[in-house]
Coordinates of C-alpha atoms in Angstrom, one line a residue:
M207 CA 144.7 74.0 86.7
N208 CA 146.2 73.4 90.2
A209 CA 146.8 75.3 93.4
N210 CA 149.9 76.9 91.9
T211 CA 148.0 78.5 89.0
P212 CA 148.6 82.2 89.1
I213 CA 145.6 84.3 90.2
T214 CA 145.9 86.5 87.1
S215 CA 145.4 83.5 84.9
V216 CA 142.2 82.5 86.8
I217 CA 140.7 85.9 86.7
A218 CA 141.0 87.0 83.1
K219 CA 141.0 90.7 83.8
R220 CA 141.0 93.0 86.8
D221 CA 137.9 94.8 85.7
Q222 CA 134.8 92.6 85.8
D223 CA 131.6 93.8 84.1
M224 CA 128.0 92.7 84.5
L225 CA 126.3 90.3 82.1
I226 CA 123.0 91.7 80.7
G227 CA 121.3 90.6 77.5
G228 CA 124.1 88.3 76.6
K229 CA 126.8 91.0 76.8
R230 CA 129.3 92.1 79.4
V231 CA 128.5 95.7 80.2
P232 CA 129.8 98.2 82.8
A233 CA 127.5 99.9 85.3
V234 CA 125.7 103.0 83.9
S235 CA 127.3 105.0 86.7
G236 CA 130.8 103.8 85.8
Q237 CA 131.3 102.9 89.5
R238 CA 133.2 99.8 90.6
F239 CA 133.8 98.0 93.9
E240 CA 136.7 95.8 95.0
T241 CA 136.6 92.1 95.7
R242 CA 139.5 90.8 97.7
N243 CA 141.0 87.5 98.7
P244 CA 140.1 87.0 102.4
A245 CA 143.1 84.8 103.0
T246 CA 145.7 87.5 101.8
G247 CA 143.9 90.8 101.4
E248 CA 145.0 90.8 97.7
L249 CA 142.9 92.6 95.2
L250 CA 141.2 90.1 92.9
A251 CA 139.1 92.4 90.7
N252 CA 137.3 95.7 90.4
V253 CA 133.7 94.8 89.7
A254 CA 130.9 96.8 88.1
Q255 CA 128.8 98.4 90.8
G256 CA 125.3 98.1 89.4
G257 CA 122.4 100.3 90.6
A258 CA 118.8 100.8 89.9
E259 CA 119.4 101.8 86.2
D260 CA 121.3 98.6 85.7
V261 CA 118.6 96.5 87.3
D262 CA 116.1 98.1 84.9
R263 CA 118.3 97.1 82.0
A264 CA 118.6 93.5 83.2
V265 CA 114.9 93.1 84.0
K266 CA 114.0 94.5 80.6
A267 CA 116.4 92.1 78.9
A268 CA 114.8 89.2 80.9
R269 CA 111.3 90.3 80.0
E270 CA 112.2 90.5 76.3
A271 CA 113.8 87.1 76.4
L272 CA 110.7 85.7 78.1
S273 CA 108.6 86.5 75.1
G274 CA 111.3 85.7 72.5
P275 CA 112.5 82.4 71.1
W276 CA 113.0 81.0 74.6
S277 CA 109.2 80.9 75.1
R278 CA 108.7 78.8 72.0
M279 CA 111.3 76.2 72.8
K280 CA 110.0 72.7 73.5
P281 CA 110.8 71.1 76.9
A282 CA 113.2 68.7 75.2
E283 CA 115.1 71.7 73.7
R284 CA 115.5 73.3 77.1
Q285 CA 116.5 70.0 78.5
A286 CA 119.3 69.6 75.8
I287 CA 120.7 73.0 76.6
M288 CA 120.7 72.2 80.3
L289 CA 122.5 69.0 79.7
R290 CA 125.2 70.8 77.6
L291 CA 125.4 73.3 80.5
A292 CA 126.0 70.5 83.0
D293 CA 128.9 69.2 80.8
L294 CA 130.4 72.7 80.5
V295 CA 130.2 73.4 84.2
E296 CA 132.0 70.1 84.9
E297 CA 134.6 70.7 82.2
N298 CA 135.3 74.2 83.7
W299 CA 134.9 73.2 87.4
D300 CA 138.6 73.7 88.3
E301 CA 138.3 77.3 87.3
L302 CA 134.9 77.8 89.0
A303 CA 136.3 76.2 92.2
M304 CA 139.4 78.4 92.1
L305 CA 137.3 81.5 91.7
D306 CA 135.3 80.6 94.8
T307 CA 138.4 79.7 96.8
L308 CA 139.9 83.1 96.0
D309 CA 136.8 85.1 96.5
L310 CA 135.3 83.3 99.6
G311 CA 138.4 81.8 101.2
A312 CA 137.0 78.2 101.2
P313 CA 139.7 75.6 100.9
L314 CA 140.2 74.5 97.3
S315 CA 139.9 70.9 98.5
R316 CA 136.3 71.8 99.5
T317 CA 135.3 73.9 96.5
R318 CA 136.5 71.2 94.1
L319 CA 134.1 68.7 95.8
G320 CA 131.2 70.7 94.6
K321 CA 131.6 69.4 91.0
A322 CA 129.5 66.3 91.5
R323 CA 126.6 68.2 93.1
A324 CA 126.6 71.0 90.5
G325 CA 126.4 68.5 87.6
A326 CA 123.8 66.4 89.4
L327 CA 121.6 69.5 90.1
L328 CA 121.6 70.6 86.5
R329 CA 120.9 67.1 85.2
Y330 CA 118.0 66.7 87.7
Y331 CA 116.4 70.0 86.6
A332 CA 117.0 69.0 83.0
G333 CA 114.9 65.9 83.7
Q334 CA 112.2 67.9 85.3
A335 CA 111.9 70.1 82.2
T336 CA 110.0 67.4 80.4
L337 CA 107.9 66.3 83.3
I338 CA 105.9 69.6 83.8
S339 CA 102.2 68.8 83.3
G340 CA 98.7 69.9 84.2
E341 CA 95.7 67.8 85.2
T342 CA 92.3 66.9 83.8
L343 CA 89.9 67.6 86.7
S344 CA 86.3 66.5 87.2
N345 CA 83.8 69.2 87.8
S346 CA 80.1 69.3 88.9
V347 CA 78.8 72.3 86.9
P348 CA 75.7 71.7 84.7
G349 CA 76.1 70.7 81.1
D350 CA 78.9 69.1 79.2
V351 CA 81.9 71.0 80.5
L352 CA 85.6 69.9 80.6
S353 CA 88.1 71.4 83.0
H354 CA 91.8 71.0 83.1
T355 CA 94.9 72.9 84.2
L356 CA 98.0 74.3 82.5
K357 CA 101.4 74.9 84.1
E358 CA 103.1 78.1 82.8
P359 CA 106.4 79.8 83.7
I360 CA 105.9 82.4 86.4
G361 CA 108.0 84.9 84.4
V362 CA 111.0 87.0 85.3
V363 CA 112.7 85.7 88.4
A364 CA 115.1 87.7 90.7
A365 CA 117.7 85.6 92.5
I366 CA 119.6 87.3 95.3
N367 CA 122.4 85.0 96.4
P368 CA 124.5 84.7 99.6
W369 CA 128.3 84.7 99.7
N370 CA 128.9 81.4 101.5
G371 CA 128.5 79.1 98.4
P372 CA 128.8 81.3 95.3
I373 CA 128.9 78.8 92.4
G374 CA 126.7 76.3 94.1
M375 CA 124.0 79.0 94.6
S376 CA 124.3 80.1 91.0
V377 CA 123.5 76.6 89.8
W378 CA 120.8 76.0 92.4
K379 CA 119.0 79.2 91.6
S380 CA 119.3 78.8 87.8
G381 CA 118.2 75.2 87.5
P382 CA 114.5 75.6 88.0
V383 CA 114.4 78.8 86.0
L384 CA 115.8 77.0 82.9
A385 CA 113.7 73.9 83.4
T386 CA 110.4 75.9 83.6
G387 CA 111.1 78.4 80.9
C388 CA 111.4 81.4 83.2
T389 CA 114.1 84.1 82.9
L390 CA 116.5 85.3 85.5
V391 CA 118.2 88.4 86.9
M392 CA 120.8 87.2 89.4
K393 CA 122.4 89.4 92.0
P394 CA 125.4 87.7 93.6
A395 CA 126.7 88.8 97.0
E396 CA 129.2 91.7 96.6
Q397 CA 131.8 89.7 98.6
T398 CA 131.8 86.8 96.0
P399 CA 130.7 87.9 92.6
L400 CA 133.2 86.2 90.3
S401 CA 132.0 82.7 89.8
A402 CA 128.4 83.9 89.0
L403 CA 129.7 85.9 86.1
R404 CA 131.7 83.0 84.8
F405 CA 128.7 80.7 85.2
A406 CA 126.5 83.1 83.1
E407 CA 129.1 83.0 80.3
L408 CA 128.9 79.2 80.4
C409 CA 125.1 79.4 80.1
L410 CA 125.6 81.4 76.9
E411 CA 128.1 78.9 75.6
A412 CA 125.6 76.1 76.3
G413 CA 123.0 77.8 74.1
V414 CA 120.9 79.6 76.6
P415 CA 119.5 82.6 74.6
D416 CA 120.6 86.1 75.4
G417 CA 118.7 87.7 78.2
V418 CA 117.5 84.5 79.8
I419 CA 120.3 84.6 82.4
N420 CA 121.5 88.0 83.5
V421 CA 123.9 88.9 86.3
V422 CA 123.9 92.3 88.0
T423 CA 126.8 92.8 90.4
G424 CA 126.6 95.5 93.0
L425 CA 125.9 96.4 96.6
G426 CA 122.8 96.2 98.8
D427 CA 121.0 99.0 96.9
A428 CA 121.1 96.8 93.7
G429 CA 119.4 94.0 95.6
A430 CA 116.8 96.4 97.0
A431 CA 116.0 97.8 93.5
L432 CA 115.6 94.2 92.2
S433 CA 113.4 93.2 95.1
A434 CA 111.0 96.2 94.5
H435 CA 111.1 96.2 90.7
P436 CA 107.5 96.1 89.4
D437 CA 108.4 93.9 86.4
V438 CA 109.8 91.1 88.5
D439 CA 107.4 88.2 89.0
K440 CA 109.2 86.2 91.7
I441 CA 112.1 86.6 94.1
A442 CA 114.3 83.7 95.3
F443 CA 116.5 84.7 98.2
T444 CA 119.0 82.9 100.3
G445 CA 120.6 84.9 103.2
S446 CA 120.0 86.4 106.6
T447 CA 116.6 86.5 108.2
G448 CA 116.8 90.3 108.5
V449 CA 117.4 90.9 104.8
G450 CA 114.8 88.3 104.0
Q451 CA 112.2 90.2 105.9
K452 CA 113.1 93.4 104.0
I453 CA 112.8 91.5 100.7
I454 CA 109.3 90.3 101.7
E455 CA 108.3 93.8 102.5
A456 CA 109.6 95.1 99.2
A457 CA 107.7 92.4 97.3
A458 CA 104.4 93.1 99.0
P459 CA 103.2 96.1 96.9
T460 CA 103.4 94.1 93.6
M461 CA 102.4 90.8 95.2
K462 CA 105.5 89.0 93.9
R463 CA 105.9 85.3 94.6
V464 CA 108.7 84.9 97.2
T465 CA 110.7 82.0 98.4
V466 CA 113.3 82.7 101.1
E467 CA 115.9 80.3 102.7
L468 CA 117.2 82.2 105.7
G469 CA 119.2 81.7 108.9
G470 CA 119.4 78.9 111.3
K471 CA 120.5 77.8 114.8
S472 CA 120.3 74.1 114.2
P473 CA 120.4 71.5 117.0
N474 CA 122.6 68.5 116.7
I475 CA 121.5 65.9 119.3
V476 CA 123.7 63.0 120.5
F477 CA 122.0 60.2 122.5
A478 CA 124.0 57.9 124.8
D479 CA 123.5 54.9 122.5
A480 CA 125.0 56.7 119.5
D481 CA 128.1 55.5 117.7
L482 CA 130.6 58.0 119.1
D483 CA 133.3 57.2 116.6
K484 CA 131.0 58.6 113.9
A485 CA 129.2 61.2 115.9
V486 CA 132.3 63.0 117.2
P487 CA 133.9 64.0 113.8
A488 CA 130.5 64.6 112.4
A489 CA 129.6 67.1 115.2
A490 CA 132.9 68.9 114.4
N491 CA 132.2 69.0 110.7
A492 CA 128.6 70.1 111.2
V493 CA 129.7 73.4 112.7
F494 CA 133.3 74.0 111.4
A495 CA 132.9 73.1 107.7
N496 CA 133.2 76.3 105.5
A497 CA 134.5 78.1 108.6
G498 CA 131.0 77.8 110.1
Q499 CA 129.5 79.8 107.2
I500 CA 126.6 77.5 106.5
C501 CA 123.0 78.4 107.3
S502 CA 122.1 74.9 108.5
A503 CA 125.3 74.4 110.6
G504 CA 124.9 72.3 113.7
T505 CA 125.8 75.1 116.1
R506 CA 123.9 73.9 119.1
L507 CA 125.2 70.5 120.3
F508 CA 123.1 68.6 122.8
V509 CA 124.8 65.6 124.4
Q510 CA 123.0 63.2 126.7
S511 CA 124.4 63.7 130.3
S512 CA 125.6 60.1 130.8
I513 CA 128.2 60.5 127.9
H514 CA 128.5 64.3 127.9
D515 CA 132.0 64.6 129.5
E516 CA 133.5 61.8 127.4
F517 CA 132.0 63.1 124.2
M518 CA 133.2 66.7 124.8
E519 CA 136.7 65.5 125.6
R520 CA 136.8 63.5 122.4
L521 CA 135.3 66.4 120.4
V522 CA 137.8 68.9 121.7
E523 CA 140.7 66.6 121.0
H524 CA 139.4 65.9 117.5
S525 CA 138.8 69.6 116.8
R526 CA 142.4 70.4 117.8
T527 CA 143.6 68.5 114.8
I528 CA 141.5 70.5 112.3
R529 CA 144.0 72.4 110.0
V530 CA 143.3 76.1 109.5
G531 CA 145.3 77.9 106.9
D532 CA 146.0 78.7 103.3
P533 CA 142.9 77.7 101.2
L534 CA 145.2 76.7 98.3
D535 CA 147.0 74.2 100.5
P536 CA 145.4 70.8 99.9
K537 CA 145.9 69.9 103.5
T538 CA 143.8 72.9 104.7
Q539 CA 140.4 72.0 106.2
I540 CA 139.2 75.5 107.2
G541 CA 140.1 78.7 105.5
P542 CA 139.4 82.3 106.5
V543 CA 135.9 83.8 107.0
V544 CA 134.8 85.9 104.1
S545 CA 135.7 89.5 105.3
Q546 CA 137.0 91.6 108.1
A547 CA 133.5 92.7 109.0
Q548 CA 132.4 89.1 109.4
M549 CA 135.5 88.3 111.4
E550 CA 134.9 91.1 113.8
R551 CA 131.2 90.1 114.1
I552 CA 132.2 86.6 115.1
L553 CA 134.8 87.7 117.5
S554 CA 132.3 90.0 119.2
F555 CA 130.0 86.9 119.8
I556 CA 133.0 85.0 121.3
D557 CA 133.8 87.9 123.6
G558 CA 130.2 88.2 124.7
A559 CA 129.9 84.5 125.4
E560 CA 132.7 84.6 127.9
G561 CA 131.2 87.7 129.4
E562 CA 127.9 85.8 129.9
G563 CA 129.7 83.0 131.7
A564 CA 130.2 80.4 129.0
S565 CA 133.4 78.4 129.3
P566 CA 135.8 78.3 126.3
L567 CA 136.9 74.7 125.8
L568 CA 138.8 75.4 122.5
G569 CA 139.9 78.3 120.4
G570 CA 138.2 81.6 120.9
A571 CA 140.5 83.9 119.0
R572 CA 141.7 85.1 115.7
K573 CA 144.6 83.1 114.4
A574 CA 147.8 85.2 114.3
G575 CA 151.3 84.8 113.1
E576 CA 153.0 84.1 109.8
G577 CA 150.5 83.2 107.1
Y578 CA 147.6 84.4 109.1
D579 CA 147.9 88.1 109.8
A580 CA 146.8 89.4 106.4
G581 CA 143.7 87.2 106.4
Y582 CA 140.6 86.7 108.4
F583 CA 141.2 83.4 110.2
I584 CA 139.4 82.3 113.3
E585 CA 140.2 79.3 115.4
P586 CA 137.6 76.5 115.7
T587 CA 135.9 77.5 118.9
I588 CA 133.9 75.4 121.4
F589 CA 132.0 76.7 124.4
G590 CA 130.7 74.6 127.4
N591 CA 128.5 75.6 130.3
V592 CA 126.2 77.3 127.8
T593 CA 122.7 78.0 128.9
D594 CA 119.7 78.2 126.5
C595 CA 119.2 81.9 127.2
M596 CA 122.8 83.0 126.3
T597 CA 123.3 85.1 123.2
I598 CA 125.5 82.4 121.5
A599 CA 122.7 79.9 122.1
R600 CA 120.0 82.1 120.4
E601 CA 121.6 84.1 117.6
E602 CA 123.1 82.9 114.3
I603 CA 126.8 83.6 114.5
F604 CA 127.8 82.3 111.0
G605 CA 131.3 81.4 112.1
P606 CA 133.2 78.4 113.6
V607 CA 131.7 78.6 117.0
L608 CA 129.9 75.7 118.8
S609 CA 127.7 75.9 121.9
A610 CA 127.5 72.6 123.9
F611 CA 124.8 71.6 126.3
S612 CA 123.8 68.4 128.2
F613 CA 120.4 66.9 128.5
D614 CA 118.7 63.9 130.2
T615 CA 115.5 62.9 128.4
I616 CA 113.9 63.0 125.0
D617 CA 111.1 65.2 126.1
E618 CA 113.6 67.7 127.6
V619 CA 115.8 67.9 124.5
L620 CA 112.9 68.2 122.1
T621 CA 111.6 71.2 124.0
R622 CA 115.0 72.8 124.2
A623 CA 115.9 72.0 120.6
N624 CA 112.6 73.7 119.4
A625 CA 113.0 76.7 121.7
T626 CA 114.4 78.8 118.9
S627 CA 112.9 81.2 116.3
F628 CA 114.8 79.2 113.6
G629 CA 114.0 75.8 112.1
L630 CA 116.3 74.9 109.2
G631 CA 118.4 71.9 109.9
S632 CA 118.8 69.4 112.8
G633 CA 120.8 66.2 113.6
V634 CA 120.0 63.1 115.7
W635 CA 122.5 60.5 116.7
T636 CA 121.1 57.2 118.1
S637 CA 121.0 53.5 117.4
N638 CA 117.4 53.3 118.6
L639 CA 114.9 53.4 115.7
A640 CA 112.0 54.5 117.9
T641 CA 114.1 57.4 119.2
A642 CA 115.0 58.4 115.7
H643 CA 111.4 58.4 114.5
R644 CA 110.2 60.3 117.6
M645 CA 112.8 62.9 117.2
A646 CA 112.2 63.2 113.4
R647 CA 108.5 63.8 114.1
G648 CA 109.1 66.2 117.0
I649 CA 111.8 68.5 115.7
K650 CA 110.4 71.6 114.1
A651 CA 112.9 72.0 111.2
G652 CA 112.9 71.6 107.5
S653 CA 115.6 68.8 107.5
V654 CA 116.2 66.1 110.1
W655 CA 119.5 64.2 109.6
V656 CA 119.7 60.9 111.5
N657 CA 123.2 59.5 112.1
C658 CA 124.5 62.0 109.4
Y659 CA 124.6 65.7 108.9
Q660 CA 124.2 68.1 105.9
M661 CA 123.1 65.4 103.5
L662 CA 121.7 67.1 100.3
D663 CA 120.4 65.6 97.0
P664 CA 118.8 67.2 94.0
G665 CA 115.7 65.2 94.4
V666 CA 115.1 65.9 98.1
P667 CA 113.6 69.3 99.2
F668 CA 115.5 71.7 101.4
G669 CA 114.1 74.7 103.3
G670 CA 113.0 76.0 106.7
Y671 CA 110.4 76.4 109.3
K672 CA 109.7 79.6 111.3
L673 CA 112.3 82.4 110.7
S674 CA 114.4 80.1 108.6
G675 CA 112.1 80.9 105.7
F676 CA 109.5 79.3 103.4
G677 CA 109.5 77.5 100.1
R678 CA 111.6 74.6 99.2
E679 CA 114.6 74.1 96.9
S680 CA 115.5 70.8 95.2
G681 CA 113.0 68.1 94.3
P682 CA 109.7 68.5 92.4
H683 CA 108.6 71.0 95.1
H684 CA 111.3 73.4 93.8
I685 CA 109.9 73.3 90.2
E686 CA 106.4 74.2 91.5
E687 CA 107.7 77.4 93.0
Y688 CA 108.4 78.6 89.4
L689 CA 105.1 77.7 87.8
E690 CA 101.7 79.3 87.6
T691 CA 98.6 77.1 87.5
K692 CA 95.9 78.1 85.1
A693 CA 92.4 76.6 85.0
V694 CA 90.8 76.1 81.6
W695 CA 87.1 75.5 81.1
I696 CA 85.6 74.3 77.8
N697 CA 81.8 74.2 77.4
L698 CA 81.0 71.5 74.8
D699 CA 77.2 72.2 74.7

């Protein structure tokens, strides 16, 4: 498959049904919603619009699978299935990448790069499947009494996924479920449902039993029904802070376990002793990659005052060279944002920034002209003269918009970097090891990248502080989020 593959050959049919209990099924209501290509406006598919009744069906299928043959599989058997799934995902990656490019608008050159990470995630979790263990614990009760713990799957998991990395999120949410022996009902974002459905089919092909992985497509009401469902044991959500707060509220009556990875307003801090040849392009990529639609994007750039003017001049010149355009063009670096609503939201932030006195240094408008008018393209945008109290400095924009600041001292920039309700990612650029360690200790965020940005690995935890959420994904910490710990006491007297 290549960039010239016809859309109709990538999407097997215009009508896309849900996958529940191992079968493709329409919504009980018969309703459907459209998913369209944000680069062209072209209709991709009419997708089953699941509601509360469909959520009930999916949760029931997941509950039945939880107590079926899946529950009796040995860890090595689950591991073998996951390794087959990793192979299948890699073998079909061109199709999965194309689906995400068409549905999200991300450049095909970018979505194809996700192949290595997807395979690595599945193989990492496959390895974890055989490492789950309890402990033998000493106790001080009278008599001859043994005590130990068992680790058991938490049960039926609801995964509610965002639209900014569809296939990546499907893999990331499914890995710990399969490793621990849980079952899953996944609700992909309505903007980007296609690759999740194809991934679920690959799960079946790999040998995952019917009902272990279910996909309910739909709008916000389907996600709300899933969050509140009394037979769901855990919710794993990635998305906006506002929606995350609603999910936590919905989970409270039944005391569901919840992990949420939410928004960010991440600082990217450049000291005067940094390697500018590396820091300049990295600062651009930290905010403009995926058209800025990354929760941990480095949207607040702090540059030490002695190099501020030089750095900003170089950053603007570098950013001018970033190619915005057709996601199927291999030379494209930034595609459209996901929808008209998202485009209008981003443009409103840009307009408001100028109204508050920020100075546009680059971009600041929708791209227009041949090849752009039918899509939702926004120019890479950089603002200078931004103050910490401005709206663009405080709120998550989720678009290709950078706010730049100058600073003088470590103490000053630490205070300002932490003066946010978010705490997901952060970057530090310096050649001084003491500065790097001090900043790593002082920044209140789940990830601190030093002389790099957006590094991820299956074995390293990722998650947030403050309003960026709680719980961790990746690493052994992720597996623990899907396990219950049971204490066992045996009186030998």
